[in-house]
XYZ file of C-alpha atoms in Angstrom:
470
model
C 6.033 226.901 68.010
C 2.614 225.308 67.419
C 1.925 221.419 67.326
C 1.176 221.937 63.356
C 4.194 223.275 63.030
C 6.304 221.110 64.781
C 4.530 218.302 62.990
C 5.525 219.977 59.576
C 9.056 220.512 60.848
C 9.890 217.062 61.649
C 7.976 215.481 58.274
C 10.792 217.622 56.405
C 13.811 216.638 58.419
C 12.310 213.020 58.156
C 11.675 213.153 54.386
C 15.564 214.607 54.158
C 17.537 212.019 56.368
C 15.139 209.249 54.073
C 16.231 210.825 51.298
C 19.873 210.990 52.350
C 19.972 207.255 53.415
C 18.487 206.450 50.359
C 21.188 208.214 48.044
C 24.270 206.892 50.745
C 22.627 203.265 50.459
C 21.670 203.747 46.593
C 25.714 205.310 46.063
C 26.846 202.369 48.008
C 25.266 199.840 45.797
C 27.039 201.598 42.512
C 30.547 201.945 44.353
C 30.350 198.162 45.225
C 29.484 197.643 41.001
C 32.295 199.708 40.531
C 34.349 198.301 43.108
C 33.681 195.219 41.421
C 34.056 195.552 38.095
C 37.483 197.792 39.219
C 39.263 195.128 41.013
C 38.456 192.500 37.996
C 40.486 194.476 35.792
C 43.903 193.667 37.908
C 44.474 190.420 35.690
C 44.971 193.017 32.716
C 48.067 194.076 34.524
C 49.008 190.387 35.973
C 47.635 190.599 39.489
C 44.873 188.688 40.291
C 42.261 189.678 42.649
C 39.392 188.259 44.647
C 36.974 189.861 47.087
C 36.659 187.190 50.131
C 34.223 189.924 51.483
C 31.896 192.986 51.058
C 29.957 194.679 53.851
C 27.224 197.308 52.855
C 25.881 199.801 55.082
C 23.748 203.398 54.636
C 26.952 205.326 55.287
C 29.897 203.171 54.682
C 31.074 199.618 53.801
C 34.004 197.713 54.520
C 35.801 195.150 52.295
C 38.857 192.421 52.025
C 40.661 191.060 48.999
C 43.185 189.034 48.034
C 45.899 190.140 45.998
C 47.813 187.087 44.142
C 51.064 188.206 41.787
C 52.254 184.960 40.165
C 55.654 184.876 39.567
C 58.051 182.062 38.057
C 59.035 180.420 41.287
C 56.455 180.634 43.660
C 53.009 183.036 44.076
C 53.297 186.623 46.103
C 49.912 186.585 47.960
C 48.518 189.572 50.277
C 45.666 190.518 51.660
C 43.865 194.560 51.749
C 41.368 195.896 53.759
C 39.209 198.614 52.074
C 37.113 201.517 54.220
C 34.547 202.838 52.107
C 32.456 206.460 52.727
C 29.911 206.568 50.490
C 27.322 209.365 52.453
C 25.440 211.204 53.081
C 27.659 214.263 50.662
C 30.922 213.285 51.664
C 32.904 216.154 51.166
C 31.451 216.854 48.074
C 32.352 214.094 46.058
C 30.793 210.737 45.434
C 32.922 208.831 48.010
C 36.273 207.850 49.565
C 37.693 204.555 49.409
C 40.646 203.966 51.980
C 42.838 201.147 50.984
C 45.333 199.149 53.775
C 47.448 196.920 52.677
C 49.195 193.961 54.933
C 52.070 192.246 55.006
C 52.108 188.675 53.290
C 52.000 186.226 56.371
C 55.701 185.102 55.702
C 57.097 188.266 56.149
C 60.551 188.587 57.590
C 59.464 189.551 61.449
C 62.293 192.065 61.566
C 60.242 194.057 58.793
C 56.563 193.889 60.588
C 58.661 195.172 64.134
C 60.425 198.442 61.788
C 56.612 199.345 60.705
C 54.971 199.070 64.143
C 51.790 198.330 62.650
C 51.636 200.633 59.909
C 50.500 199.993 56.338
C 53.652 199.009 54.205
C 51.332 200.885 51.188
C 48.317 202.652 51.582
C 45.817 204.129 48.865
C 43.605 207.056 49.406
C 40.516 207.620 46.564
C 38.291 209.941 46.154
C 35.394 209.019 43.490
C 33.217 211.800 42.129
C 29.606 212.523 40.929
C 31.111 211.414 37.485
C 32.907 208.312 39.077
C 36.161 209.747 37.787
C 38.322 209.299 40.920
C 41.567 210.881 42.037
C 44.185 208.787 44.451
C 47.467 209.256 46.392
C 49.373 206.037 46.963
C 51.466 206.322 50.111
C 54.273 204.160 51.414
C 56.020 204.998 54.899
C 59.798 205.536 55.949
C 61.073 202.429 57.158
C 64.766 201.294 58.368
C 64.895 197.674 59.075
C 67.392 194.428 58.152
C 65.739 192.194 55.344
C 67.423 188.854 54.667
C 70.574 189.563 56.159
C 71.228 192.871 54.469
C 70.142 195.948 55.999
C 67.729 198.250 54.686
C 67.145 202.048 54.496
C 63.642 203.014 52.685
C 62.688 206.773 52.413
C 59.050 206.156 51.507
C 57.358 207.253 48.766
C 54.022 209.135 47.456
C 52.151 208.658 43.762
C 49.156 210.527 43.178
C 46.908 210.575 40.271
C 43.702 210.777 38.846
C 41.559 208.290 36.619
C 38.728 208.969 34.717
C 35.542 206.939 34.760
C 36.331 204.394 31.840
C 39.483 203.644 34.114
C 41.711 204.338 30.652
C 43.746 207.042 31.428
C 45.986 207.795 34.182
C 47.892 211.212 34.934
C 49.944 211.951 37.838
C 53.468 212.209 39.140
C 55.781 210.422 41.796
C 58.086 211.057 44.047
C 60.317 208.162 45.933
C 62.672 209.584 48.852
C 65.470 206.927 48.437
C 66.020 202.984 48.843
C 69.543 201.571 49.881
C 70.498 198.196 50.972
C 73.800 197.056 52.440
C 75.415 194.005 53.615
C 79.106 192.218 53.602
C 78.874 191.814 50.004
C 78.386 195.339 49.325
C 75.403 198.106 48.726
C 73.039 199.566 45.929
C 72.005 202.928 46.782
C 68.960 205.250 44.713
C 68.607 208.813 45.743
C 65.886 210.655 44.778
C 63.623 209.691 42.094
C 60.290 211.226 40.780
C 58.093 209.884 37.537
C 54.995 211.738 35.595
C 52.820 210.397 33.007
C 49.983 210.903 31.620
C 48.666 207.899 29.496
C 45.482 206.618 27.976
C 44.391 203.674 26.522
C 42.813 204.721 23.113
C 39.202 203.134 22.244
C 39.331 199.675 20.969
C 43.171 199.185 21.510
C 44.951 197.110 23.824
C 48.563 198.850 24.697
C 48.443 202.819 26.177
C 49.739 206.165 24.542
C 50.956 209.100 26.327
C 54.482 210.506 27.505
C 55.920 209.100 31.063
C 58.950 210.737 32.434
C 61.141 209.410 35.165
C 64.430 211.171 36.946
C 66.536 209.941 39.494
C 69.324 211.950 40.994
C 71.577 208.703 41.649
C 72.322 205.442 41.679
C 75.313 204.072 43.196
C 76.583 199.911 43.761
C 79.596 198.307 45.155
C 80.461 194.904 45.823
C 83.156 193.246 48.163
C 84.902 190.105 46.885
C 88.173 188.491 47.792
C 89.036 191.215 49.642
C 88.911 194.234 47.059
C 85.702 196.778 46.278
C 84.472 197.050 42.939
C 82.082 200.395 42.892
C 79.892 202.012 40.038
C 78.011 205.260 40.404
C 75.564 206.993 38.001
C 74.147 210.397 38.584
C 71.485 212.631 36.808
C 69.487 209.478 35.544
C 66.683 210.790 33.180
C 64.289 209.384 30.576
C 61.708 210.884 28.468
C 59.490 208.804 26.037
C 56.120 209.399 24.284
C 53.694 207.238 22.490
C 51.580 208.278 20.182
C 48.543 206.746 18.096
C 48.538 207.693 14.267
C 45.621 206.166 13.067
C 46.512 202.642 12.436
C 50.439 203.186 13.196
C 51.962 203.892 16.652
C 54.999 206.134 16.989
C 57.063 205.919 20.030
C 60.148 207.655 21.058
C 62.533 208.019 23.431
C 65.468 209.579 25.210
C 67.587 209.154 28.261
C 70.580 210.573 29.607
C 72.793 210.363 32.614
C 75.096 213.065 33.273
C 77.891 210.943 34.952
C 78.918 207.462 35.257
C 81.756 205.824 36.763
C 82.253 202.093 36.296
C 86.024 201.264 37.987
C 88.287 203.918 36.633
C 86.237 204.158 33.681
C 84.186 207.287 33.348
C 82.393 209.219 30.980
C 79.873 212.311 31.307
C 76.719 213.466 29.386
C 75.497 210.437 27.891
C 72.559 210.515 25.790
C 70.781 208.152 23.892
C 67.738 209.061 21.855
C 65.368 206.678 19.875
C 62.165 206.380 17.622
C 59.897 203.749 16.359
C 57.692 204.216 13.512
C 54.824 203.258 11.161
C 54.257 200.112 14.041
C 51.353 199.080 12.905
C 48.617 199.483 15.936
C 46.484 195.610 14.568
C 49.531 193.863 14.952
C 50.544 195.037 18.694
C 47.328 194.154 19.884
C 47.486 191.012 18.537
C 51.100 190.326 20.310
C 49.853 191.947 23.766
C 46.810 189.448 23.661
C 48.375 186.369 22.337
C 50.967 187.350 25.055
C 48.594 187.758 28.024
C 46.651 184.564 26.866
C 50.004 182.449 27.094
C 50.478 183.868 30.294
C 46.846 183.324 31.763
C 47.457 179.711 30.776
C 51.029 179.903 32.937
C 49.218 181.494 35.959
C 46.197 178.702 36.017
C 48.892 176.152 35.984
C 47.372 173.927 33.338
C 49.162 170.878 32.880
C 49.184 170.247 28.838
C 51.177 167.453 27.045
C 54.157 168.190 24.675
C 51.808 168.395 21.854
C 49.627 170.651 23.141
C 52.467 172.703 24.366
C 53.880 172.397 20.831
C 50.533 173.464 19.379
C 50.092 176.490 21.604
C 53.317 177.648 20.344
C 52.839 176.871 17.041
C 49.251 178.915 17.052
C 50.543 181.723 18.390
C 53.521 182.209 15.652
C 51.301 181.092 13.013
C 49.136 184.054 14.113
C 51.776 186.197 14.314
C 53.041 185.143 10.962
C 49.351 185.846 9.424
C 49.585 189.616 10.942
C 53.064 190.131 10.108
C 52.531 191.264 6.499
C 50.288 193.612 7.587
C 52.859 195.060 10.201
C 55.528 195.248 7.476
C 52.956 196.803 4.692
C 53.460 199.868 6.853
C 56.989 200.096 6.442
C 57.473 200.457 9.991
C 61.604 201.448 11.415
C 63.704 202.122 14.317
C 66.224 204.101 14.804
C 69.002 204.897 17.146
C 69.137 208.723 16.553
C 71.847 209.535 18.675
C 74.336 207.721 21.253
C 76.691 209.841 22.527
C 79.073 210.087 25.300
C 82.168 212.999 26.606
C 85.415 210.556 27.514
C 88.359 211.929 28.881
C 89.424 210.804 25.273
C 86.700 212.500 23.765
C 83.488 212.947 22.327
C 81.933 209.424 20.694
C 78.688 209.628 18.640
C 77.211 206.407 17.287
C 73.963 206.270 15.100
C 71.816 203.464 13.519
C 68.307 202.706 11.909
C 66.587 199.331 10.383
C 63.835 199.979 8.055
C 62.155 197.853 5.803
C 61.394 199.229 2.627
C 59.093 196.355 0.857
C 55.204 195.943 0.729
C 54.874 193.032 3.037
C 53.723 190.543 0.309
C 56.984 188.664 -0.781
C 58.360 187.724 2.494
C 61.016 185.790 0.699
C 62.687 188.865 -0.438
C 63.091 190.220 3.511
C 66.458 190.417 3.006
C 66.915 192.568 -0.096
C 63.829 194.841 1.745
C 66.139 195.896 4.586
C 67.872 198.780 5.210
C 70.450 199.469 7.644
C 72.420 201.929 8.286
C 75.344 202.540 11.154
C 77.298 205.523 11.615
C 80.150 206.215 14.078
C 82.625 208.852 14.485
C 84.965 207.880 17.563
C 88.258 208.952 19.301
C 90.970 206.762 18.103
C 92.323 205.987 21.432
C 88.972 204.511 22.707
C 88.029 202.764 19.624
C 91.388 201.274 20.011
C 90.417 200.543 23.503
C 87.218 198.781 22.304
C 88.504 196.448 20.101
C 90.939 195.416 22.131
C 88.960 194.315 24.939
C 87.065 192.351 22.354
C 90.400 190.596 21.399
C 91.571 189.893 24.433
C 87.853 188.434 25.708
C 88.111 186.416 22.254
C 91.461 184.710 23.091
C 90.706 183.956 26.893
C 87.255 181.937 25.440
C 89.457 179.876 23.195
C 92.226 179.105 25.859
C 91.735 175.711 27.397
C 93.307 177.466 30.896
C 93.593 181.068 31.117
C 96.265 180.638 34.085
C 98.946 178.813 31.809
C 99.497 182.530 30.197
C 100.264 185.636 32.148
C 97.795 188.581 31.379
C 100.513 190.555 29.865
C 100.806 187.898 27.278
C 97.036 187.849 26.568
C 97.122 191.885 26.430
C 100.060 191.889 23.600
C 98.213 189.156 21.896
C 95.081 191.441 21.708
C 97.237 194.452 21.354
C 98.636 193.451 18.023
C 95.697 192.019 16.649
C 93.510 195.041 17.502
C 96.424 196.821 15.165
C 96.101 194.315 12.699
C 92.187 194.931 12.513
C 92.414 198.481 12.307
C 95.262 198.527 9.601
C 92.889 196.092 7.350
C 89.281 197.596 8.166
C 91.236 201.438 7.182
C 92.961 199.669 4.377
C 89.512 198.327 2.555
C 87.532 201.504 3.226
C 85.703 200.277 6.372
C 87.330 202.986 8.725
C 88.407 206.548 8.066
C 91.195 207.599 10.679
C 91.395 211.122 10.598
C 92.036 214.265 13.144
C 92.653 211.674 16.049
C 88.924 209.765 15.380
C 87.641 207.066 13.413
C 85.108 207.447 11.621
C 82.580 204.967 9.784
C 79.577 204.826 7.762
C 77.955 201.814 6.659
C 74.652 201.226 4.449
C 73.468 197.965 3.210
C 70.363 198.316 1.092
C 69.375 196.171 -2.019
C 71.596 193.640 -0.663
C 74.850 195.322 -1.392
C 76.920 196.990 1.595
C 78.536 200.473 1.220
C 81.361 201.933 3.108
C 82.039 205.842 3.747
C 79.644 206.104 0.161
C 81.266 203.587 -1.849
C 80.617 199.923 -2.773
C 82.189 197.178 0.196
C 84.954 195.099 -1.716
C 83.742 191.599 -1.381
C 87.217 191.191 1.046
C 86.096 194.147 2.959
C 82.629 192.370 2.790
C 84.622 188.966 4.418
C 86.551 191.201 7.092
C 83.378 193.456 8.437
C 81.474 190.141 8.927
C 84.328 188.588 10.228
C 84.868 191.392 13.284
C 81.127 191.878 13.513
C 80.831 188.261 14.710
C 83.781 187.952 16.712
């Protein structure tokens, strides 16, 4: 090779590694933008963040923050360290951001021993050309005693991506198990995994989107004076999706668990289903900021007098006052579509729905606006049940001593009341026994009430208040 050409040869490679530092050192100066303008959007969400330091270099950077949740009592601060790769080409994408968290310094010492000087929860990010990012949120295995009950964590692993605007989320996540146990008993989750995949639509406030969650169990018991008292749920699941209309929001929902066992209670294939509609979008925004503003105030710790306190209070219901016509204009409802549940005596299904039927304008006739409707259709034998715990729980509140009467005495007091209710609320059309169930349904609308299709005798009126309230 010739001097010219070796000249020529390392002018290129020079001009290259320039140009390289200069996009690394240019990339680094937009991730730490980002970076910033990222990490100020944690007080949308309640968390409050502040960068104590940012170090820039052609390749990399390193950074610290503070992380401060404020909670009723007193503040949960922590601290995060924050490896950035920003060049030259990492990988093909924009950069990686590596994200350590550490223990808060008060930390039980048992639990900073069981990690052995691993991240309780780490974050891995990779940022692209388009500064959408994609991350993988990682929490290790960790057996350890924490305030004198000893604790069993499986670890856990979220990963999702994020587009640029930082909007939008969609991802799933799985969490091994968590059980804690001590002389007063346990709480046990097996197996739980989440998806979603929300946005926040332009120029709103709240986020749209389904978000799933199931957990294969849940189990507690607790010891006292000597005897255990256990509950255990198993197939937990819940579905719900929100969706923007143009200026109303629909939401619904549904859940299930497939067994529960409360005691020597139990009951299988529960289901509840529900669904919101016509909420006006104007008017949840204005509750989510009023909301956040109230609690901004909370978390700065400003000292106001009663009268300002008053005054804040009174603003913000005034406000929500002002925007309440328009929420009601849209004739917004919810409904409980379906509650259902298999007992050994049988299979209960409930129903119910509020809707308000007015324009909004003449708030004085709210009442006559309603509508709301309750069905039920129940086994005899556990409607029976039902009332009568709500007898006997009546009676023991009115008793100056419930140890001057043996429980036998309380449970035929409650006994024949709970047949005296049933005779009267069959007798003046409330309840329908038939084919070993009791069935009900019950309209008010226009301010009159109707029973099973027919008008409620003013009596029948008196006694459905009466056992609604008791």
């Amino acid at each position: 090779m010739n001097k010219k050409a070796g000249i020529g040869i390392a002018a290129a490679v020079a001009v290259v590694v320039a140009g390289a530092l200069g996009t690394s050192y240019y990339m680094g100066g937009k991730l730490q933008q980002r970076f910033t303008e990222g990490i100020a959007k944690g007080s949308d969400y309640g968390v409050k963040i502040q960068i104590t330091s940012y170090e820039r270099g052609a390749f990399s950077s390193t950074a610290k923050t503070v992380w401060t949740l404020e909670n009723d009592d007193e503040p949960t601060q922590f601290t995060a360290e924050h490896k950035i790769s920003h060049g030259p080409l990492p990988l093909g994408h924009a950069a990686e951001i590596h994200t350590r968290f550490n223990l808060p310094d008060d930390v039980e010492p048992a639990l900073k021993t069981a990690l052995n000087g691993r991240s309780p929860l780490e974050i891995a990010t990779k940022v692209g050309w388009g500064r959408s990012s994609s991350n993988v949120m990682t929490s290790p295995a960790v057996t350890t005693k924490v305030n004198d009950s000893d604790m069993n964590w499986g670890g856990m692993k979220i990963a999702w991506d994020m587009p640029a605007n930082l909007k939008g989320a969609k991802g799933t996540g799985h969490f091994a198990g968590l059980e804690f146990k001590d002389a007063e008993g346990s709480a046990t989750m097996d197996k739980a995994e989440i998806r979603f995949d929300i946005k926040q639509p332009e120029g709103q406030k709240f986020w749209t989107g389904p978000f799933a969650m199931n957990i294969a169990k849940f189990a507690t018991s607790k010891i006292e004076d000597g005897k255990t008292s256990a509950s255990h749920f198993e197939g937990i699941s819940m579905d719900s999706d929100t969706l923007l209309k143009g200026d109303v929001v629909e939401m619904t929902l549904k859940s299930g668990i497939k067994s529960v066992k409360l005691e020597d209670k139990q009951a299988n294939d529960l289901v509840l289903e529900m669904a919101f509609n016509n909420i006006d979008a104007g008017w949840i925004n204005q509750a989510m900021e009023m909301s956040k503003r109230m609690n901004a105030q909370r978390a700065e710790g400003e000292e106001a007098t009663d009268g300002e306190d008053e005054m804040s209070g009174g603003d913000f219901r005034e406000k929500m006052l002002k925007s309440l016509t328009q929420a009601l204009a849209r004739k917004p409802s919810i409904e409980i579509k379906r509650l259902s549940m298999h007992t050994p005596e049988g299979v209960s299904e409930f129903s119910a729905a509020v809707q308000y039927l007015g324009d909004g304008e003449k708030m004085g006739n709210l009442f006559k606006d309603l509508k709301v409707s309750v069905k039920v259709d129940v086994p005899k034998p556990l409607m029976e049940n039902l009332i009568q715990s709500r007898k006997r729980a009546s009676l023991i509140a009115t008793l100056d001593d419930e140890n001057d009467y043996k429980p036998e005495e309380i449970d035929s007091a409650a006994k024949i009341q709970t047949q005296g209710s049933l005779e009267l609320l069959t007798k003046e059309g409330i309840f329908e026994d038939k084919d070993g169930k009791i069935r009900t349904e019950i309209v008010f609308a226009q301010g009159e009430i109707q029973a099973n299709g027919k008008p409620l005798s003013p009596e029948g009126t008196a006694m459905l208040m009466s056992e609604a309230m008791e």
